[in-house]
Coordinates of C-alpha atoms in Angstrom, one line a residue:
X1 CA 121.5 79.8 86.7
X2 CA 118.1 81.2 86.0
X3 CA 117.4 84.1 84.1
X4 CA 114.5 86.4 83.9
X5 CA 113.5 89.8 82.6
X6 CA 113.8 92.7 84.2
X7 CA 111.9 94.7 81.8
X8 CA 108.0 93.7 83.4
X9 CA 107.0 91.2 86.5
X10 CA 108.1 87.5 86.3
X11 CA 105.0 85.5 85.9
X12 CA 104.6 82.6 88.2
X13 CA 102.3 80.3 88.2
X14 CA 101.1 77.8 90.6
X15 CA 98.1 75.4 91.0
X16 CA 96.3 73.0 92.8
X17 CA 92.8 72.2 94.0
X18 CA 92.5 74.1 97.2
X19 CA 90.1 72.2 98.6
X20 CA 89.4 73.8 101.8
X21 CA 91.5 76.3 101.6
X22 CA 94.0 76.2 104.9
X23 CA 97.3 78.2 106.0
X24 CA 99.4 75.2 104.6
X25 CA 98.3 76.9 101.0
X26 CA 98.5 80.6 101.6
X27 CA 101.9 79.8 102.3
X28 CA 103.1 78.5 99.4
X29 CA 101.7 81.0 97.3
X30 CA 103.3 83.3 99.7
X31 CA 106.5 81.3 98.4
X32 CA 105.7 81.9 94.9
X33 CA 104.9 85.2 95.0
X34 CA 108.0 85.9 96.7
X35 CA 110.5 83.9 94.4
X36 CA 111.1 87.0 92.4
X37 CA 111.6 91.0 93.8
X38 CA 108.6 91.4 90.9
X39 CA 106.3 89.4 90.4
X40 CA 102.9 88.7 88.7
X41 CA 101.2 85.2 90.5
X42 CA 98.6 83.9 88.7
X43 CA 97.2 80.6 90.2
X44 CA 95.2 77.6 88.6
X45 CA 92.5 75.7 90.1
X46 CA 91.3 73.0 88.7
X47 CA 87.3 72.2 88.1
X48 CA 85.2 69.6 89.9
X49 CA 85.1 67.2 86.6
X50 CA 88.5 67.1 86.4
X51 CA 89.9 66.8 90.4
X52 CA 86.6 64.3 90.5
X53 CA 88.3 62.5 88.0
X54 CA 91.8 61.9 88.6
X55 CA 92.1 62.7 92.6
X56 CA 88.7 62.4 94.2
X57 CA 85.8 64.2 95.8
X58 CA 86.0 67.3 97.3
X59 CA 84.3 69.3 100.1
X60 CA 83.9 72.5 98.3
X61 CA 82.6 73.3 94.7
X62 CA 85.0 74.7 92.3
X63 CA 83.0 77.9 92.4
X64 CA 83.8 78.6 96.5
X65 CA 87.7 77.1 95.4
X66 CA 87.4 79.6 93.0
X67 CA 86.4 82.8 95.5
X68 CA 88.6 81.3 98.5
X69 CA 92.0 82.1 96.1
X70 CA 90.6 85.4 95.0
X71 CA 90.6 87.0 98.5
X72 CA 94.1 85.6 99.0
X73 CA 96.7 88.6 99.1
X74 CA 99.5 87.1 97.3
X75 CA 97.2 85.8 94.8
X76 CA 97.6 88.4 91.3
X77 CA 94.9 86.4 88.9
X78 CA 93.0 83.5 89.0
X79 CA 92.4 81.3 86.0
X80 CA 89.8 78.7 86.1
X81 CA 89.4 75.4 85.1
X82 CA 92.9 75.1 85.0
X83 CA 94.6 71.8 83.2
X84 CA 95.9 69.0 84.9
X85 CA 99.0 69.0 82.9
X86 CA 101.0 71.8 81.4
X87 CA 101.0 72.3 77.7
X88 CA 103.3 74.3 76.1
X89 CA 100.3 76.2 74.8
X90 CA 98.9 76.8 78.1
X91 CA 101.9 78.1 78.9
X92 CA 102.4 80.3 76.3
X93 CA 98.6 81.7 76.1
X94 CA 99.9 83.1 79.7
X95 CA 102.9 84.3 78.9
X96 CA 104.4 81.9 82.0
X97 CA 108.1 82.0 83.0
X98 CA 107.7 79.7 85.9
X99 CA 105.9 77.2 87.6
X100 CA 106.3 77.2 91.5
X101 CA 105.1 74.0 93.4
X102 CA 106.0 71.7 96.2
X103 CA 108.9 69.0 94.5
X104 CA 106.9 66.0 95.5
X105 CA 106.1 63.7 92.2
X106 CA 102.4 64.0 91.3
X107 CA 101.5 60.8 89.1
X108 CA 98.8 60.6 86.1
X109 CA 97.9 58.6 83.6
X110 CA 100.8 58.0 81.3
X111 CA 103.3 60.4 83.7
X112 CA 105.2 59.5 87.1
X113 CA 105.2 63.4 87.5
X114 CA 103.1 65.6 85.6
X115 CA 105.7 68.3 86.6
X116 CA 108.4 66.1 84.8
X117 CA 108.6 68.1 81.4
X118 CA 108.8 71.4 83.8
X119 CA 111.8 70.6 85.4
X120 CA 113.6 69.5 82.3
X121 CA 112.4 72.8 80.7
X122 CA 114.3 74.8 83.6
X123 CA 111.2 76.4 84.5
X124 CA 109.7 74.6 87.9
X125 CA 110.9 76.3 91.4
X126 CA 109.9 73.8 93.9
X127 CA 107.9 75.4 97.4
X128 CA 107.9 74.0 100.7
X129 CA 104.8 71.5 102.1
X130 CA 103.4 73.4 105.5
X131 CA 103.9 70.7 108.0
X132 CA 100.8 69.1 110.0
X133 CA 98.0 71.2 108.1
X134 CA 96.9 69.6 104.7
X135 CA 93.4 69.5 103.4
X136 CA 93.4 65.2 103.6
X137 CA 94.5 66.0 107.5
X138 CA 91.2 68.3 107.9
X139 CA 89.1 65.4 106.5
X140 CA 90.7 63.0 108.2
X141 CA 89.6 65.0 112.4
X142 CA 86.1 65.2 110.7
X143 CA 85.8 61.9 110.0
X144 CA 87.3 60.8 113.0
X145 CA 85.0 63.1 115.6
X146 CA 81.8 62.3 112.9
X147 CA 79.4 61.9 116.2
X148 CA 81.0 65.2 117.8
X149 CA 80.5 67.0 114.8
X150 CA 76.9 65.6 113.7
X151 CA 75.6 66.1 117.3
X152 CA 76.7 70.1 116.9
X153 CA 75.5 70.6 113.3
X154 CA 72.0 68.9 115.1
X155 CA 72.3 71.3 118.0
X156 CA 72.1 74.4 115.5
X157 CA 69.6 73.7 113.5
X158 CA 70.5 71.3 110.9
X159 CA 68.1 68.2 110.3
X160 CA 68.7 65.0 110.3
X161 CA 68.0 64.4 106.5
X162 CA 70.8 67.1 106.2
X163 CA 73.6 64.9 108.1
X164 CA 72.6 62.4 106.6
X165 CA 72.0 60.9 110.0
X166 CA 69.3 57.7 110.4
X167 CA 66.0 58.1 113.0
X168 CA 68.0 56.3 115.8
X169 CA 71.3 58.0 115.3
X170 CA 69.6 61.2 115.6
X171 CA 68.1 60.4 118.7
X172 CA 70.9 59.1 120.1
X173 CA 72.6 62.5 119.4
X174 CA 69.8 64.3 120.9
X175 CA 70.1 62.6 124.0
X176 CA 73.9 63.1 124.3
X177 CA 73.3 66.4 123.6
X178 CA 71.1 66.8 126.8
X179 CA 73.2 64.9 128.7
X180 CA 76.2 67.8 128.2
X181 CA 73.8 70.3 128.4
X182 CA 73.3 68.6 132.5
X183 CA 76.8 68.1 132.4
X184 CA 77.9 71.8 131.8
X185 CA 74.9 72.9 133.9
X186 CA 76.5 70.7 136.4
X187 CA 79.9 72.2 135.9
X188 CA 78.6 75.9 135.9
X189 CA 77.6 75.3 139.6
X190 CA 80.7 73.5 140.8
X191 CA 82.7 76.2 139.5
X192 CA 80.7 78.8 140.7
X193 CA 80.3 76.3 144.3
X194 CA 84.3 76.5 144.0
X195 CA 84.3 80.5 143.5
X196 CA 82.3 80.9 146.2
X197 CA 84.3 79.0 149.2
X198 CA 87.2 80.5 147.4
X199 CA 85.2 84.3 148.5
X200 CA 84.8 83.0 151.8
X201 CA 88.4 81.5 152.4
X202 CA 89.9 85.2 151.0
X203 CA 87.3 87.1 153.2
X204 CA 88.0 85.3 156.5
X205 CA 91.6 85.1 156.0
X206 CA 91.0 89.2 155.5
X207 CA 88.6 89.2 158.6
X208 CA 90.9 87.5 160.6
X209 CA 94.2 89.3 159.6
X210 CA 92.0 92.8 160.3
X211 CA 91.5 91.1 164.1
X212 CA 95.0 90.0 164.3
X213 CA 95.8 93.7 163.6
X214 CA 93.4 95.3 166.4
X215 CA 94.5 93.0 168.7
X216 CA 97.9 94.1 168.5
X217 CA 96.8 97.9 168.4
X218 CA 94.7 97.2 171.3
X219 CA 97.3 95.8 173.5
X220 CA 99.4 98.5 172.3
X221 CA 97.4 101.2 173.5
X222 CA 96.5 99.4 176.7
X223 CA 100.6 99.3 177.8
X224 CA 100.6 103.1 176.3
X225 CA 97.8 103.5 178.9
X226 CA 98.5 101.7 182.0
X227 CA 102.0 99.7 181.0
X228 CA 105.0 100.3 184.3
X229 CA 105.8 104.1 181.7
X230 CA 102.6 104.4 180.5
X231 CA 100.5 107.5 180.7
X232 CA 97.8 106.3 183.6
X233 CA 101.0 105.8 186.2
X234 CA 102.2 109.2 184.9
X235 CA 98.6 110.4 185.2
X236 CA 98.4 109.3 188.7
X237 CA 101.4 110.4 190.0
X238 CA 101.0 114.1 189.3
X239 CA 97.8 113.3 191.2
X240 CA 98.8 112.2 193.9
X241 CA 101.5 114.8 194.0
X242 CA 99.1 117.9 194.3
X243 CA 96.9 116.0 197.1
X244 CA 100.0 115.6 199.2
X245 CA 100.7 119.1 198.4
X246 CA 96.9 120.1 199.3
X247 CA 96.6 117.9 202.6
X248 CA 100.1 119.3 203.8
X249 CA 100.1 122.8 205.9
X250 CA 102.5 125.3 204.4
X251 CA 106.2 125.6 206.5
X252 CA 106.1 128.7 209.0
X253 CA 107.6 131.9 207.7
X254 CA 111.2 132.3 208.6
X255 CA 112.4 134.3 211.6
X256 CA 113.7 138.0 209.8
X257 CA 115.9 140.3 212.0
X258 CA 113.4 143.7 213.0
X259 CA 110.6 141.6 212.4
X260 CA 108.4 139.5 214.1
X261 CA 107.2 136.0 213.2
X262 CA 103.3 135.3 211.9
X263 CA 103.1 133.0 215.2
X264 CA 104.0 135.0 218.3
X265 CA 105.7 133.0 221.2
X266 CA 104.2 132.3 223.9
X267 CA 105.7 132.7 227.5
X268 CA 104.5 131.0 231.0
X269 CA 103.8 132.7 233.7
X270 CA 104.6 131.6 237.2
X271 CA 100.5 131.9 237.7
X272 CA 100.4 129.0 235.1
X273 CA 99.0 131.4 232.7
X274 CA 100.6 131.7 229.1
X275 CA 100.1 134.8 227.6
X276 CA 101.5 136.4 224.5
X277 CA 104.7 137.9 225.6
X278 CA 105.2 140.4 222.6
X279 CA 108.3 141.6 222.2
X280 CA 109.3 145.0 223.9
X281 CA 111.3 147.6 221.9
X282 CA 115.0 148.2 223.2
X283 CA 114.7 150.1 226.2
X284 CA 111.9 149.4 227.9
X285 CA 110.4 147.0 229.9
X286 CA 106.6 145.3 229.8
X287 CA 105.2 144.6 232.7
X288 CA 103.0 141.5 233.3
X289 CA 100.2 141.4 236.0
X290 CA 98.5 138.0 237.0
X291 CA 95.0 138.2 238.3
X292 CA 94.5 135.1 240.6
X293 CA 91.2 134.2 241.0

């Protein structure tokens, strides 16, 4: 069981070289900061001299290592030039409780794990790698894609002295360089080729969908119109109806009692001559005289 006071902060302290400083590191100080409820992380990055000397080269100077962990949020204090083993007078100058890092063995000269004394001491909590992002992973896709990546620093600007990059390499990047340029021009218009039938395609289908729609409303208004029901026949009908009524005379008035029909009858005469024969009143008699001439 570990203990540790409760009185101020734990003080944790992790290190490393932080070359290219990448997620896989903000998370483990992220670990270490969060080992304890309260704590106080100070983190140790070692110089160039001394990462030259025992692990290798790095991209960055120790001064942008440096700045890179002091805008990290989990990061409390940064302590420069930091050893590359623990002493127990390091670790008391700092007043540190414990040392958080990943439990892989990191050998030196003289030590299979410079962490060793540490972990006998109770005082290392290990921290979890980040898998698939490492700073040896970074270097590793820039060597690998060297021409991709010389060929863009080129294209902005940078010389060829800069990239280290001979007369005929630089050339040779140059022209590749044009050639994508052609090739994305190239692209552009395809694309924009492919856009443009797609335009077309949506506007006839639109177009022909908005004719498919008229049709149907013109054939629907044309059976409104003059379909076997539609209005036309109706239209007619009522036509033809009030010429029939127009063109055919009116029935004669109906024969009252006490009153004489609009057409008076008409009588012949033994002289072959048809007069009116009004009607006499009750009672008497009309007389009818032919003139023969």
């Amino acid at each position: 069981m570990v203990f540790y006071p409760v009185d101020r902060p734990v003080r944790v302290y992790a290190d490393g070289i932080f070359d290219l400083f990448h997620s896989g590191h903000a998370r483990a100080l992220m670990q270490a900061k969060t080992l304890f409820p309260n704590s106080y992380l100070l983190v140790g990055v070692c110089s160039d001299d001394l990462t030259h000397k025992f692990k290798g080269f790095t991209v960055m100077n120790e001064a942008e290592r440096y700045e890179a962990l002091r805008h990290c949020r989990y990061v409390d204090e940064v302590i420069r030039d930091a050893p590359w083993t623990l002493t127990p007078e390091f670790l008391e100058k700092h007043k540190i409780d414990f040392v958080a890092h990943d439990d892989i063995p990191y050998s030196s000269a003289g030590s299979d794990d410079v962490y060793k004394h540490i972990k006998e001491a109770g005082m290392f909590v290990p921290t979890q790698r980040t898998e698939g992002i490492s700073t040896s992973d970074i270097i590793t896709r820039i060597v690998r894609d060297y021409d991709v990546y010389a060929r863009r620093n080129l294209q902005r600007g940078y010389t060829a002295k800069e990239l280290n990059v001979s007369f005929i390499n630089e050339k040779k990047y140059r022209f590749q360089n044009q050639v994508d340029k052609m090739k994305e021009k190239v692209k552009n218009v395809e694309e924009r080729s492919k856009e443009f039938v797609n335009r077309v395609e949506e506007k006839s289908h639109d177009l022909i969908q908005k004719w498919e729609e008229k049709s149907r409303e013109f054939i629907g208004n044309f059976l409104e119109l003059f379909g076997p029901d539609g209005a036309w026949k109706q239209m007619f009908q009522e036509r033809s109806s009030r010429m029939l009524q127009a063109l055919s005379p009116k029935q004669s008035p109906v024969k009252k009692e006490g009153f004489l029909s609009e057409t008076p009858k008409v009588s012949e005469h033994p002289c072959g001559v048809g007069v009116p024969s009004p009607r006499a009143p009750q009672g008497h008699h009309l007389s009818v005289r032919c003139h023969v001439l």
